[in-house]
Coordinates of C-alpha atoms in Angstrom, one line a residue:
Chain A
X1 CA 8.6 4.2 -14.3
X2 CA 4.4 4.1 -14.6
X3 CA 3.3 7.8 -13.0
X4 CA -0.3 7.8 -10.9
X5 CA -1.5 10.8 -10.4
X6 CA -5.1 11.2 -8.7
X7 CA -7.4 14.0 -8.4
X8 CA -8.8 15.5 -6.4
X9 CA -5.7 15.7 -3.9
X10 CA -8.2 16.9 -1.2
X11 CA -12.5 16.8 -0.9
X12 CA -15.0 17.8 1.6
X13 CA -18.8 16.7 1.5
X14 CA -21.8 16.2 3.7
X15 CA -22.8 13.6 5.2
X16 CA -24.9 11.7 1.9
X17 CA -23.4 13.5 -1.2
X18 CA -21.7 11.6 -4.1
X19 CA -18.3 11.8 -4.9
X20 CA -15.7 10.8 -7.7
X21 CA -12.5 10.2 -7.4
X22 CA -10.1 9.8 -11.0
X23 CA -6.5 8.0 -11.0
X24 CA -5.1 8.6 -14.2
X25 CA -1.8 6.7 -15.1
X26 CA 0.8 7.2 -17.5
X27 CA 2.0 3.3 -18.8
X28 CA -0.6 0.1 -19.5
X29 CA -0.9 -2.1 -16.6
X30 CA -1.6 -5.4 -15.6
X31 CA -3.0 -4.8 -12.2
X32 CA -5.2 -1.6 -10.5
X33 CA -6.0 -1.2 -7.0
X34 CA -8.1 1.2 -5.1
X35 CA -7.2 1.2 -1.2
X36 CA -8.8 2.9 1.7
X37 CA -6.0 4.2 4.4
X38 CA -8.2 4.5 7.7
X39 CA -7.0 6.7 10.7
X40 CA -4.6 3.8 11.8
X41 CA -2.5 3.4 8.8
X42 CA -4.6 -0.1 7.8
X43 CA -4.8 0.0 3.9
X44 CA -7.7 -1.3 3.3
X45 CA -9.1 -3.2 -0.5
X46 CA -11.4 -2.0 -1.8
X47 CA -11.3 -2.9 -5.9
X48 CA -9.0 -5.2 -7.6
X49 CA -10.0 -3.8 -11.3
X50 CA -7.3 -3.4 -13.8
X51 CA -10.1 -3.0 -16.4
X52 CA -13.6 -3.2 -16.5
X53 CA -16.6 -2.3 -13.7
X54 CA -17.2 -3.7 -10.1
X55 CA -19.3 -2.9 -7.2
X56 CA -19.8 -3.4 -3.7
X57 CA -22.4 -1.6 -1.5
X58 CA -22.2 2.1 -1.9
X59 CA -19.1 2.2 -4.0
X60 CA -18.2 1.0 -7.3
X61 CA -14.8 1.6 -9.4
X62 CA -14.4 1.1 -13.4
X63 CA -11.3 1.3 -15.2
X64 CA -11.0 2.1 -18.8
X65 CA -7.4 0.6 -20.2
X66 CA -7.5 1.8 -23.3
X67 CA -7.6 5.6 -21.7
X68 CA -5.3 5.0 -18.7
X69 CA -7.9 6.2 -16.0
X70 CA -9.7 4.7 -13.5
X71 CA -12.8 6.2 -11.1
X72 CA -13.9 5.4 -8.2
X73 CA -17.0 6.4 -6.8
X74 CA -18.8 6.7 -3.1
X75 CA -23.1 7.2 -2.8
X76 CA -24.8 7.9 0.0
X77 CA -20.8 9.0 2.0
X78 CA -20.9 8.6 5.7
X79 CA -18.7 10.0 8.2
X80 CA -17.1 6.6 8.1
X81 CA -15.6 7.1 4.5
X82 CA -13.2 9.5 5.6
X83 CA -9.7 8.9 5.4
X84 CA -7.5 8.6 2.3
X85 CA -7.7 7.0 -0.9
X86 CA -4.8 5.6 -2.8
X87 CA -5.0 3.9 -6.3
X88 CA -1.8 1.4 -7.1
X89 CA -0.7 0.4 -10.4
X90 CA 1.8 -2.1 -12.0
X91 CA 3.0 -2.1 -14.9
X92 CA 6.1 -4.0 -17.1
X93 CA 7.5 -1.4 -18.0
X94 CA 8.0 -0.2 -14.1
X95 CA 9.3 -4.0 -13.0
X96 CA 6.1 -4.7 -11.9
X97 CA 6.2 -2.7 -9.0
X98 CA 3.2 -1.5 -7.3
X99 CA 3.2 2.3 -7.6
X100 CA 0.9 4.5 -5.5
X101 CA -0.7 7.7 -6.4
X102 CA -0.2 10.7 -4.0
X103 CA -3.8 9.7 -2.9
X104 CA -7.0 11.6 -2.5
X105 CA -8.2 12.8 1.5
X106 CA -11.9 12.6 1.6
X107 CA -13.5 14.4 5.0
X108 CA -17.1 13.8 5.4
X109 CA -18.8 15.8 8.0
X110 CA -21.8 15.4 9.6
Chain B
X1 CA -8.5 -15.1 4.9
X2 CA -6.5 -12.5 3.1
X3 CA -4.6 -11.4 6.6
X4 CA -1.2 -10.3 6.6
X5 CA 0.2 -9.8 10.1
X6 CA 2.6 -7.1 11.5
X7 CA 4.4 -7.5 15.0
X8 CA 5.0 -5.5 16.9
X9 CA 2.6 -2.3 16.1
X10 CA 4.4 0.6 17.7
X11 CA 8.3 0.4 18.2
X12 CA 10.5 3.2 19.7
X13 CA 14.2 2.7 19.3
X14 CA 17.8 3.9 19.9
X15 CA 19.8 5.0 17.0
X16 CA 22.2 2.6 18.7
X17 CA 19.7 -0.2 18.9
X18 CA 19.6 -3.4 16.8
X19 CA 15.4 -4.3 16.5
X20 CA 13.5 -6.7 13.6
X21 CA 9.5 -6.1 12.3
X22 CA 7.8 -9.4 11.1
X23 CA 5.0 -10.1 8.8
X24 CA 3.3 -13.4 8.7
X25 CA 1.2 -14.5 5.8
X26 CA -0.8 -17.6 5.3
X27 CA -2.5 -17.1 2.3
X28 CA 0.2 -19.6 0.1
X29 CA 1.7 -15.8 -1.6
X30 CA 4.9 -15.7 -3.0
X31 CA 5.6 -12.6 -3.4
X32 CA 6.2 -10.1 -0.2
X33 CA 6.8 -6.7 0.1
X34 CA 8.5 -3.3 2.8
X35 CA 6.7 -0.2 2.0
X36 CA 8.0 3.0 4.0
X37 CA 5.3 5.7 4.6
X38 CA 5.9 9.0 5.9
X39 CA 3.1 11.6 7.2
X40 CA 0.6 12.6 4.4
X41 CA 3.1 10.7 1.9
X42 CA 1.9 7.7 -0.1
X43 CA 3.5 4.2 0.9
X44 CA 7.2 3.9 -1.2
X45 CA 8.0 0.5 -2.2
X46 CA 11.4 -0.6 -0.5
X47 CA 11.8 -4.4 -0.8
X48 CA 10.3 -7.3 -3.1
X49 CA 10.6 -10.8 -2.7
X50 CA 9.9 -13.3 -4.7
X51 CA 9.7 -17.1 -4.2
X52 CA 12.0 -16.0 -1.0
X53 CA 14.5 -14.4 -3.2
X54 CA 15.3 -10.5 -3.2
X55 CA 13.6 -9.2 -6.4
X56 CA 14.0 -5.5 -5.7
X57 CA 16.0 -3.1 -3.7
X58 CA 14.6 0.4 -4.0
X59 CA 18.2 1.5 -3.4
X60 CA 17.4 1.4 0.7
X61 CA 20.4 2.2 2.8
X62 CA 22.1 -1.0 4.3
X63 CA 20.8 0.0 7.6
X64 CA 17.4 -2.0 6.6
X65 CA 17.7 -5.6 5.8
X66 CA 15.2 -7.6 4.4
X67 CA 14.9 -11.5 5.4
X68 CA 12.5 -14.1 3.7
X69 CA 13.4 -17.2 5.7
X70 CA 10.5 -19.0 4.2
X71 CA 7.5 -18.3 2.1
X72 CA 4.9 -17.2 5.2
X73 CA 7.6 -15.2 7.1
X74 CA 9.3 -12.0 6.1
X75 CA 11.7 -10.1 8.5
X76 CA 12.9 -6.3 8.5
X77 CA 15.9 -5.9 10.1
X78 CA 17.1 -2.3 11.6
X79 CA 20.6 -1.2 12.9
X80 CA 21.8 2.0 14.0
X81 CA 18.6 3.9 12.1
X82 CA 18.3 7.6 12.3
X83 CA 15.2 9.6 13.4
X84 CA 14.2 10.6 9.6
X85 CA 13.4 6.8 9.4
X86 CA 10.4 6.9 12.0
X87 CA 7.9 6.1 9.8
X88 CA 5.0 3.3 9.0
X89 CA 6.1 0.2 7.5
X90 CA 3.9 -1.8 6.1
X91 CA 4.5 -5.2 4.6
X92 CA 2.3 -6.7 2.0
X93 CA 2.1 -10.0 0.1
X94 CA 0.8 -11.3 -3.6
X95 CA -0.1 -14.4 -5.1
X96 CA 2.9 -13.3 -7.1
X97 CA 4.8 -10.2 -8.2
X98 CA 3.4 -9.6 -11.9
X99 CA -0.3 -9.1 -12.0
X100 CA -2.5 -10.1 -8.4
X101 CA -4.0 -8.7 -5.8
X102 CA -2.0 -7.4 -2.9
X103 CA -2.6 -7.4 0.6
X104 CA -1.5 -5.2 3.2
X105 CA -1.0 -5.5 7.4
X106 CA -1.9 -3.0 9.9
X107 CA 1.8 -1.7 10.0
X108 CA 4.7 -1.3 12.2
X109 CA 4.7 2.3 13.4
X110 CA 8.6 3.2 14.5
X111 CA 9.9 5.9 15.9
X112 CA 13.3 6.6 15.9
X113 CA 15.3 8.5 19.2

């Protein structure tokens, strides 16, 4: 099946840094998520974006195919931003299963 | 609204006990899924429905089973679990199983004694 693996597995910034995360993948895919997993377990969406470049706010996420990787990056981080990130991926060739990387914790102190 | 909805939240159980967790969608999806997270572990698909039919079994041990009684409505059934099976479950739901969007509830943390 599609492996997602996502670097880096852990970061620590202050308060207002900028930060990238990468989610590489090993099989095309139809569908790419990037999910925020808050202190109580709620996986949160944040970018639907199996190819191309999105924003919202502080954060934006592009996706390039063709490559197999996907980043996601966070401006301006607040203390609220920490938690983990996951990206998902399906593919065909996995059944179309939605298969999470290990995920990246992000700590942003104060 | 893209809410999917877990009851109940917490759940401690017997490894004698017989309990369900539900998950309610109405967003008009027709696919639904179980994931199984442990500590500091990404979720792990367990279950996929599809237009209420069983898709995929992630080769979970008969002691889970999976309902779809309709499209809105998905049921996790648990008998005679073991305490390596405390975990976060979280269900999630699709416009379908290929290529959309999915959406995740707030999970059903369980903890088995």
């Amino acid at each position: 099946g599609i492996q997602v693996e996502q670097s880096p597995p852990d970061l620590i910034l202050q308060e207002g840094a900028n930060s990238t995360l990468r989610c590489n993948f090993s099989d095309s895919v139809n569908n790419l998520q990037w999910f925020h997993q808050n202190p109580w377990g709620q996986l949160i969406n944040l970018f639907y974006i199996p190819s191309g470049t999105k924003q919202n706010g502080r954060l934006s996420a592009t996706t390039v195919a063709t490559e197999r990787y996907s980043l996601l990056y966070i401006s301006s981080s607040q203390t609220t931003d920490s938690g983990v990130y996951f990206c998902a991926c399906r593919s065909g060739g996995s059944n179309y299963k939605l298969t999470f990387g290990k995920g990246t914790l992000l700590t942003v102190n104060p | 609204d893209t809410e999917v909805t877990q009851t109940p939240k917490h759940l401690v159980m017997g490894m004698t006990n017989k309990k369900s967790l539900k998950c309610e969608q109405h967003m008009g999806h027709r696919a639904m899924y179980w994931y199984k997270q442990k500590a500091k572990k990404p979720p792990e698909l367990m279950f996929v429905y599809s237009y209420e039919k069983l898709s995929i079994n992630e080769s979970v041990p008969s002691r889970f089973s999976p309902e779809c009684p309709n499209s809105s409505l998905l049921n996790l059934h648990l008998h005679a679990l073991q305490p390596e099976d405390s975990a976060l479950y979280l269900c999630a739901s699709s416009q379908n199983q290929m290529n959309t969007e999915a959406f995740f509830g707030q999970g059903t943390r369980l903890t088995v004694v």
